[in-house]
Tab-separated table of C-alpha atoms in Angstrom:
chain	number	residue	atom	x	y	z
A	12	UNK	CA	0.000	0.000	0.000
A	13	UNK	CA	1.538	2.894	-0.883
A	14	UNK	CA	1.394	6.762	0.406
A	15	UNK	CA	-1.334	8.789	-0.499
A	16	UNK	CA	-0.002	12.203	-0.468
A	17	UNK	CA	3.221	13.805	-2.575
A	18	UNK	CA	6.127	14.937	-0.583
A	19	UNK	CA	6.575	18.266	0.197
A	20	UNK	CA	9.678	20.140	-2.002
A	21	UNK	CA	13.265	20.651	-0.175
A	22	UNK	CA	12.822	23.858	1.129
A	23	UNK	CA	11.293	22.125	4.138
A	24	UNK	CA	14.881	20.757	5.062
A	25	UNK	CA	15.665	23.990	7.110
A	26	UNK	CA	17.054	22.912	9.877
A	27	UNK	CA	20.990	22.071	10.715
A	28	UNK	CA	20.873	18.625	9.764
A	29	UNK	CA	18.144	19.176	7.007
A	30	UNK	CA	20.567	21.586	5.388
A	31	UNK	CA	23.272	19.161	5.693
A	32	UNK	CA	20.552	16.018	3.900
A	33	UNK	CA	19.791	18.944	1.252
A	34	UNK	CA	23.540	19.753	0.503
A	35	UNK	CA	24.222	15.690	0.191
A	36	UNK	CA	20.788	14.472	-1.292
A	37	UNK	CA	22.271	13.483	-4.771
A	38	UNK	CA	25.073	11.441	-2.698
A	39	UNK	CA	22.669	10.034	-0.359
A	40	UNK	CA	20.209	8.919	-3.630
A	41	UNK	CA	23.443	7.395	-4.996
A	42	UNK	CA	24.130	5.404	-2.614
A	43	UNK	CA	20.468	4.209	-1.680
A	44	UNK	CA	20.504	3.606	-4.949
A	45	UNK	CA	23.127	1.385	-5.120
A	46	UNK	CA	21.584	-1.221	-3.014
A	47	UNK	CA	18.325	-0.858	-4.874
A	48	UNK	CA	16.660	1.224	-2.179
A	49	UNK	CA	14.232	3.778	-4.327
A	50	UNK	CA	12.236	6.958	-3.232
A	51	UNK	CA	14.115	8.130	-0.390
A	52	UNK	CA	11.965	10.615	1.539
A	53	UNK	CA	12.305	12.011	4.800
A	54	UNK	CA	9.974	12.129	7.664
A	55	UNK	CA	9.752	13.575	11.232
A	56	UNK	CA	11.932	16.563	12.744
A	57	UNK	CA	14.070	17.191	10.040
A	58	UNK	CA	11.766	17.031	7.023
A	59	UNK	CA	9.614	19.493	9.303
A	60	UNK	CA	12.826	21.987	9.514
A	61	UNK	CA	12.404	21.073	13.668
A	62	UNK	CA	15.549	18.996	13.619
A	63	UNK	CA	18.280	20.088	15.932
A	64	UNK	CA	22.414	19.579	15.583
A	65	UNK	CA	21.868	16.081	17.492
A	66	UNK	CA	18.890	15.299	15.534
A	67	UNK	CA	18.371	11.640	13.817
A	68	UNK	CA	17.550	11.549	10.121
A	69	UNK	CA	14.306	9.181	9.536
A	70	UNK	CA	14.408	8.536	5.932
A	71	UNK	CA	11.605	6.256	4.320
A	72	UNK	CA	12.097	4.341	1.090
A	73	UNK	CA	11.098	1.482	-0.843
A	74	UNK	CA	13.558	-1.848	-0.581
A	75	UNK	CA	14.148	-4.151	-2.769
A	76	UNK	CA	12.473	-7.677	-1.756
A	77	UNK	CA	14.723	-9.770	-0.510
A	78	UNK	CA	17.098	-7.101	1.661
A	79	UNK	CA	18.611	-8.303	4.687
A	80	UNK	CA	18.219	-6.687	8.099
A	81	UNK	CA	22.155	-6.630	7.673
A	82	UNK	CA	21.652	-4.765	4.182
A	83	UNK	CA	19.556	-2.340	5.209
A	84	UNK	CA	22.011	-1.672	8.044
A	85	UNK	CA	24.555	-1.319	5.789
A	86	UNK	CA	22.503	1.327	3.946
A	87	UNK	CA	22.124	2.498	7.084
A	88	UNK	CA	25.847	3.063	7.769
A	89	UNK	CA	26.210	4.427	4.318
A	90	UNK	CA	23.987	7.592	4.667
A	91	UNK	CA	25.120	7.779	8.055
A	92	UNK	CA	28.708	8.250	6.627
A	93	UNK	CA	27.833	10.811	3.959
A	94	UNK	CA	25.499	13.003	6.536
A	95	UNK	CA	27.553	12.342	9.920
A	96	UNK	CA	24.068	11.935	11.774
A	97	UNK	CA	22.444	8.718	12.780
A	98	UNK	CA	19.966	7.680	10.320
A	99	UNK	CA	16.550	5.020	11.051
A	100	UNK	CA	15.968	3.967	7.487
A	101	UNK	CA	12.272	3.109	7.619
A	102	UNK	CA	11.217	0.715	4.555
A	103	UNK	CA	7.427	2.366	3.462
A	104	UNK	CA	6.132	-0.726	3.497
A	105	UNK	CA	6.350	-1.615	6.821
A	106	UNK	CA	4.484	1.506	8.316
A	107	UNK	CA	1.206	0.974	10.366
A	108	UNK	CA	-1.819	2.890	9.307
A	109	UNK	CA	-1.271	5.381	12.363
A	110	UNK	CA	2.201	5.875	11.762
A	111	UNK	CA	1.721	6.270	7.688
A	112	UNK	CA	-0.775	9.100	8.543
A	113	UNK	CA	1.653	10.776	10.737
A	114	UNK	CA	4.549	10.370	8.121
A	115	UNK	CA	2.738	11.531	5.087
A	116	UNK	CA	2.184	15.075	6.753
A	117	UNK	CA	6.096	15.232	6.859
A	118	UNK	CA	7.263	13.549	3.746
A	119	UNK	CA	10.125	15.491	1.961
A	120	UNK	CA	11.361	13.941	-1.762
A	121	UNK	CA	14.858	13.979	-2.038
């Protein structure tokens, strides 16, 4: 089931660490990429331009079937790498109803 809404535009990344996801976006969809992980969006403090220094980046995307819990943690470590903030890769598929409501008000395309 996918999302119903679009994602907001960039310009919602205002914050310290959503200026730091907008400066890196094309390196962070590269390397999603690379492991087949499409439509990286991001959710919660920092796609609401909230986030703080310390923040976490919440990214949710589509995986590939068949990812590991060890593959998505090295996606994981990847973004975390290229944006030097802890990152909770959320695969969009594995939202609850509550949750996807709550993330769609957020969602920023990179």
């Amino acid at each position: 089931m996918g999302l119903r809404r679009q994602p907001r535009r960039l310009g919602r990344l205002s914050g310290p660490v959503g200026r730091r996801v907008r400066r890196h976006r094309h390196d962070l969809v590269a390397a999603a990429a690379d492991h087949r992980v499409k439509n990286l969006r991001m959710f919660g403090s920092v796609a609401r331009g909230e986030d703080r220094p310390d923040s976490d980046v919440d990214p949710l995307a589509d995986l590939p079937p068949g990812l590991s819990l060890f593959g998505l943690g090295k996606v994981e470590a990847e973004l975390e790498a290229i944006l030097g903030s802890r990152v909770d890769l959320i695969p969009a598929g594995d939202l609850k109803p509550g949750a996807r409501a709550r993330a769609e008000r957020d969602l920023v395309a990179l």
